Short mmCIF file of C-alpha atoms in Angstrom, two decimals:
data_model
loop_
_atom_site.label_atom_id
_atom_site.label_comp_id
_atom_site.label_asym_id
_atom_site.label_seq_id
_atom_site.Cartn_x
_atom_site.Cartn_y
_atom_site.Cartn_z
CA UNK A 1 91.42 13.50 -7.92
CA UNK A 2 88.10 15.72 -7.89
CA UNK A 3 87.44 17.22 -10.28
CA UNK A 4 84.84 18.70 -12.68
CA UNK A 5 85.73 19.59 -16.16
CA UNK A 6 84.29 21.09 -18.60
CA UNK A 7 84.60 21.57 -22.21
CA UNK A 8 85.24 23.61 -24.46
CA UNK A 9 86.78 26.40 -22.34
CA UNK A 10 86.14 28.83 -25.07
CA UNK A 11 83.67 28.61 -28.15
CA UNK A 12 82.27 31.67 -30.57
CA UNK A 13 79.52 30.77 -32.58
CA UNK A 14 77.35 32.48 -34.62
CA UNK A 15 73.23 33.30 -34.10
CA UNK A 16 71.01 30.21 -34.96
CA UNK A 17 73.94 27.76 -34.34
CA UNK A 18 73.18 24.81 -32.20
CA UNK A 19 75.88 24.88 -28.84
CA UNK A 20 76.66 21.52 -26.96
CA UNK A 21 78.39 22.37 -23.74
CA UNK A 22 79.94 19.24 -22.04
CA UNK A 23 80.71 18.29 -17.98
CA UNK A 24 81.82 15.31 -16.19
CA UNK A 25 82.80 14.79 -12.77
CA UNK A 26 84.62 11.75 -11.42
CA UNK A 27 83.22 11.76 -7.98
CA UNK A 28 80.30 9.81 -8.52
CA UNK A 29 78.21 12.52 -7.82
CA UNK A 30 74.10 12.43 -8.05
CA UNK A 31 73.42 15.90 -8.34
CA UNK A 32 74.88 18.20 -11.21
CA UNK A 33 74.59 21.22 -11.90
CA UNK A 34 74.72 24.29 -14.85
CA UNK A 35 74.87 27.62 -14.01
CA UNK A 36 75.42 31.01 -16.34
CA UNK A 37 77.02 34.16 -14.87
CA UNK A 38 76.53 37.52 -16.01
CA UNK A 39 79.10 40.50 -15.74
CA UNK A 40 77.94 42.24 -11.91
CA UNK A 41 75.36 39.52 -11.17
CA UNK A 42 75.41 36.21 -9.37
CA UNK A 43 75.32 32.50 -10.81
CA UNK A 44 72.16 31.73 -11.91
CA UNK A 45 70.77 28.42 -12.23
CA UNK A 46 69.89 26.85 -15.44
CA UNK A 47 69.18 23.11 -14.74
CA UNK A 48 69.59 20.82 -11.87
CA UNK A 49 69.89 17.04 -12.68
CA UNK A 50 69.23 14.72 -9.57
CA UNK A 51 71.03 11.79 -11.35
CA UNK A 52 70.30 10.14 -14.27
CA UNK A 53 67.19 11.31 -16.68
CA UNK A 54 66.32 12.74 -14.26
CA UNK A 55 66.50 16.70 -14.40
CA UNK A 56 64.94 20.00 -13.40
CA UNK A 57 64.15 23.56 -14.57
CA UNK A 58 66.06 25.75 -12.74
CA UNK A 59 65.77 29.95 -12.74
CA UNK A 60 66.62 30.36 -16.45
CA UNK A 61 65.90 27.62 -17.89
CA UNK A 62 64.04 29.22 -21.61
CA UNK A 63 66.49 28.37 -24.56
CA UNK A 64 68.43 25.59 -23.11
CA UNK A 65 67.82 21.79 -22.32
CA UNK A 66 70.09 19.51 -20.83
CA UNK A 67 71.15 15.60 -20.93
CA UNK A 68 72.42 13.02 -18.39
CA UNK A 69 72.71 9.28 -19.70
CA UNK A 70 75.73 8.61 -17.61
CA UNK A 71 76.50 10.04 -13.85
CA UNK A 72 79.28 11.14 -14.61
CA UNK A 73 78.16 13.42 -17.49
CA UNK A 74 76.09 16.42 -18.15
CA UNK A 75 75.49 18.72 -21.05
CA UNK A 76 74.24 21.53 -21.42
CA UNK A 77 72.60 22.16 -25.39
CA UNK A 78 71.34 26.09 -26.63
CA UNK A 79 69.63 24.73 -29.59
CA UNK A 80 69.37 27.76 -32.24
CA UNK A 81 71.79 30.13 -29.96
CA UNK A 82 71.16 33.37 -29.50
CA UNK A 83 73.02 36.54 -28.90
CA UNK A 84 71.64 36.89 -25.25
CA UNK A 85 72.68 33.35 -24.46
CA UNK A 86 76.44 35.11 -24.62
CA UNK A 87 77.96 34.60 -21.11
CA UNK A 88 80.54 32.49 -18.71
CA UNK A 89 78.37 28.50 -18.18
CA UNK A 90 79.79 26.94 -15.12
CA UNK A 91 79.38 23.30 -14.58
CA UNK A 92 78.67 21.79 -11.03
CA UNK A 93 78.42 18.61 -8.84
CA UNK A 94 77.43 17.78 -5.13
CA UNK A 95 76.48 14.97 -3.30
CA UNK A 96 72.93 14.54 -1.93
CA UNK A 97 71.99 17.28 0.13
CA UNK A 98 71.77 21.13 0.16
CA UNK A 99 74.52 21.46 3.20
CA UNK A 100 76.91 20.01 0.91
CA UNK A 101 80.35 21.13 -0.94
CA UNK A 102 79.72 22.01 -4.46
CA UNK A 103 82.41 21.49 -6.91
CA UNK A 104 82.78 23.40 -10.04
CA UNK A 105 83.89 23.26 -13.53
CA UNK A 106 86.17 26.14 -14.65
CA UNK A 107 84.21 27.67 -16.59
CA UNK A 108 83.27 27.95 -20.91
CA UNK A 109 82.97 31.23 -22.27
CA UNK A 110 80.32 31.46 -24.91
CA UNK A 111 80.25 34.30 -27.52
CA UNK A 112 77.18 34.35 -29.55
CA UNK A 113 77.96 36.46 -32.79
CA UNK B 1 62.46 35.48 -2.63
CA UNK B 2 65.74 34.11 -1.11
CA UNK B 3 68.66 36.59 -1.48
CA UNK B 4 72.02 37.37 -0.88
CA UNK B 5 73.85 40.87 -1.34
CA UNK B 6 77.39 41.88 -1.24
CA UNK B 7 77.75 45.78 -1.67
CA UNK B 8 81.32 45.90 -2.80
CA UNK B 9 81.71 45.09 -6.26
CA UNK B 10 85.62 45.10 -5.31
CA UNK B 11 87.75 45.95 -2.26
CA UNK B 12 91.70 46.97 -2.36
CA UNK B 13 93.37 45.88 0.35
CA UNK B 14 97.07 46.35 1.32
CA UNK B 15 98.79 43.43 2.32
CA UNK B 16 99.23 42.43 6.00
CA UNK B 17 96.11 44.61 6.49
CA UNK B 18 92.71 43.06 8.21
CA UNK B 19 89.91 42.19 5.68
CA UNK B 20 85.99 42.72 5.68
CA UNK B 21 83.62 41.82 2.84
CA UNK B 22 79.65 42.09 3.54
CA UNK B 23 77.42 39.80 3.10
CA UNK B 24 73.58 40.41 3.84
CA UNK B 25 70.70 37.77 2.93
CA UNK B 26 67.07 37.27 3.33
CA UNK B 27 65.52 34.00 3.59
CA UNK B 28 62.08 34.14 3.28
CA UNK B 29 61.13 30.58 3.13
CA UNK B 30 63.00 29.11 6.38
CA UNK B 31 64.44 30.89 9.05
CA UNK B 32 67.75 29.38 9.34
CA UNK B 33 69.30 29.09 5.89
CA UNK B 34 72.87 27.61 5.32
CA UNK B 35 75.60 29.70 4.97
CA UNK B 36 78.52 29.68 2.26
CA UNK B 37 81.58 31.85 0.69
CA UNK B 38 82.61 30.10 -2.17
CA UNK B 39 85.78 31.52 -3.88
CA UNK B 40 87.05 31.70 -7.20
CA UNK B 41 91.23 32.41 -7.77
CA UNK B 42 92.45 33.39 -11.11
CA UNK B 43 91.91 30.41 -14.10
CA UNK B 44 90.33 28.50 -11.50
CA UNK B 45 86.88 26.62 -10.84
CA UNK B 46 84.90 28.10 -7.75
CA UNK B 47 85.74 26.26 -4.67
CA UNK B 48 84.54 26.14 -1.10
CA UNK B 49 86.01 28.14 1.35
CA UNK B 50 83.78 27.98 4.52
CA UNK B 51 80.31 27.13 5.30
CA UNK B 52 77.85 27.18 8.80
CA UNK B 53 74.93 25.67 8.85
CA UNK B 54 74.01 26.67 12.46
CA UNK B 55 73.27 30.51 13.44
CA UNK B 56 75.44 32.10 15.89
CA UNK B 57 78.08 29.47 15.21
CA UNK B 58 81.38 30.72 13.04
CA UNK B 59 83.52 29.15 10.33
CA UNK B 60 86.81 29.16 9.18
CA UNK B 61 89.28 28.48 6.86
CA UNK B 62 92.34 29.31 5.22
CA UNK B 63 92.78 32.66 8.36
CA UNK B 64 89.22 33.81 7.17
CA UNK B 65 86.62 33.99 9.65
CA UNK B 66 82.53 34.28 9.08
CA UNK B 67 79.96 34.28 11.62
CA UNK B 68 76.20 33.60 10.85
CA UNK B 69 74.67 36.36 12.46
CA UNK B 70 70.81 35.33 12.68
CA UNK B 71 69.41 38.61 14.46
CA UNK B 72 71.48 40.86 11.55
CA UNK B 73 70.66 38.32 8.65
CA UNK B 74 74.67 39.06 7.96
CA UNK B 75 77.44 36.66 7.54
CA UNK B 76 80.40 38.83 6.80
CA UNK B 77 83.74 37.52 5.93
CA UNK B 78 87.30 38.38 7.79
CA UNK B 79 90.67 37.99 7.85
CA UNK B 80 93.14 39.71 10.22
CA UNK B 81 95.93 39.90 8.02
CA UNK B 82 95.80 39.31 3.98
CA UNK B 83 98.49 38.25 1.32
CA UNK B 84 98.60 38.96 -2.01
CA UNK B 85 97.95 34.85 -2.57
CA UNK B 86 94.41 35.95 -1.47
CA UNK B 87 93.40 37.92 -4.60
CA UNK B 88 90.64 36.25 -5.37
CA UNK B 89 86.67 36.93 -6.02
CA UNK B 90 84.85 35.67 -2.93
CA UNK B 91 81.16 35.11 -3.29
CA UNK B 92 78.62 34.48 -0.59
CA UNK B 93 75.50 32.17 -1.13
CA UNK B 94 72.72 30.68 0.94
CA UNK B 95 70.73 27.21 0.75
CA UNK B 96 67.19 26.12 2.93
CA UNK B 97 68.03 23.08 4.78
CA UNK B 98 68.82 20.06 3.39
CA UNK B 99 66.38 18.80 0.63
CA UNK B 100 66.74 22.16 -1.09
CA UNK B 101 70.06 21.92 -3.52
CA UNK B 102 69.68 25.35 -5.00
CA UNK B 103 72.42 27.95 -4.18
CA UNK B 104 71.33 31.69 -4.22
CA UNK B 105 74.26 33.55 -5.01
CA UNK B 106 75.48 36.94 -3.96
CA UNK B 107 77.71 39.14 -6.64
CA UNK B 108 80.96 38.55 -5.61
CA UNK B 109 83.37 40.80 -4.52
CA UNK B 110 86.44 40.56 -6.31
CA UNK B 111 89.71 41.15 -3.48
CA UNK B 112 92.65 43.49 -4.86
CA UNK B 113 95.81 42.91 -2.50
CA UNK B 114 98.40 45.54 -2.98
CA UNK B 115 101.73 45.18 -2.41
#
């Protein structure tokens, strides 16, 4: 089954909290993805991670930093959250290549309070 | 930059009736950009719906129809006949070649089907 899944679906936290957001894929995927989307705009790109350690700055990438120690896993930390960091993260995963499918994640709505 | 633009926020459609949403980019870096509508249905993850990596070439998928229109930058999206299964947000997006993973993502354009 393909899939990417992300959790948790929902989470409210308050200013100055620290937010883990978690992803995994079982598709043996290289290339994952996290993404933010604002009401009326497109996704935007956080951080891309090419496998392994081994991870990129995307558009937005101020306030965030990211982990992969396993393929099949990628988070997504806001360390100190803050109230502009409220929004819908999407989680994503492709296989080598630009041309190719990506799969998302369903989505975790963050409310920063 | 790379972008993508859908005008309509939303579109209302009645059902059985033919379907256009816009899409307009502008690839600055490479000439020939790949071409995507993703979609995302109600409590579910964006998915694929069609992609052409080739100008002048169409996709399809699922009765819609896009063509990657080089000389218009446009790749607009089509159906001839919707249902209300199709109520959706649809959201075009470009990528350069193949070494380049980043998406650029229009707004979306969120399909009302009514009855």
């Amino acid at each position: 089954d393909m899939k990417v899944t992300q959790m948790p679906r929902y989470l409210i936290k308050r200013m100055g909290e620290n937010v883990l957001l978690e992803c995994g894929q079982d598709m043996s995927h290289e290339t994952m993805y996290w993404y933010r989307q604002d009401p009326g705009l497109g996704l935007q790109l956080i951080y891309i991670s090419y496998d392994v350690d081994s991870n990129s700055e995307g558009d937005i990438p101020k306030g965030y930093r990211v982990s992969r120690k396993k393929r099949e896993h990628f988070s997504l930390i806001l360390d100190s959250a803050k109230t502009n960091q409220t929004s819908v993260y999407f989680c994503a995963s492709s296989l080598w290549g630009g041309r190719a499918e990506v799969f998302f994640g369903k989505g975790t709505r963050l409310t920063v309070v | 930059g790379d972008s993508v633009t859908q005008t309509e926020g939303q579109v209302t459609v009645s059902e059985s009736k033919s379907l256009i949403i816009n899409c307009t980019y502008s690839a600055t870096s490479i000439g020939y950009p790949n071409l995507f509508w993703y979609v995302r249905y109600p409590g579910e993850g964006l998915q694929l719906l069609l992609k052409v990596i080739t100008a002048g070439q169409k996709g399809s998928s699922r009765g819609f129809e896009a063509t990657y229109n080089k000389e218009a930058t446009s790749f607009h999206l089509q159906k001839a006949s919707v249902q209300e299964s199709d109520s959706a947000v649809y959201y075009c997006a470009l990528s350069e070649g193949d070494s380049n993973y980043q998406l650029i993502w229009g707004s979306g354009t969120k399909l009302i089907i009514k009855p």
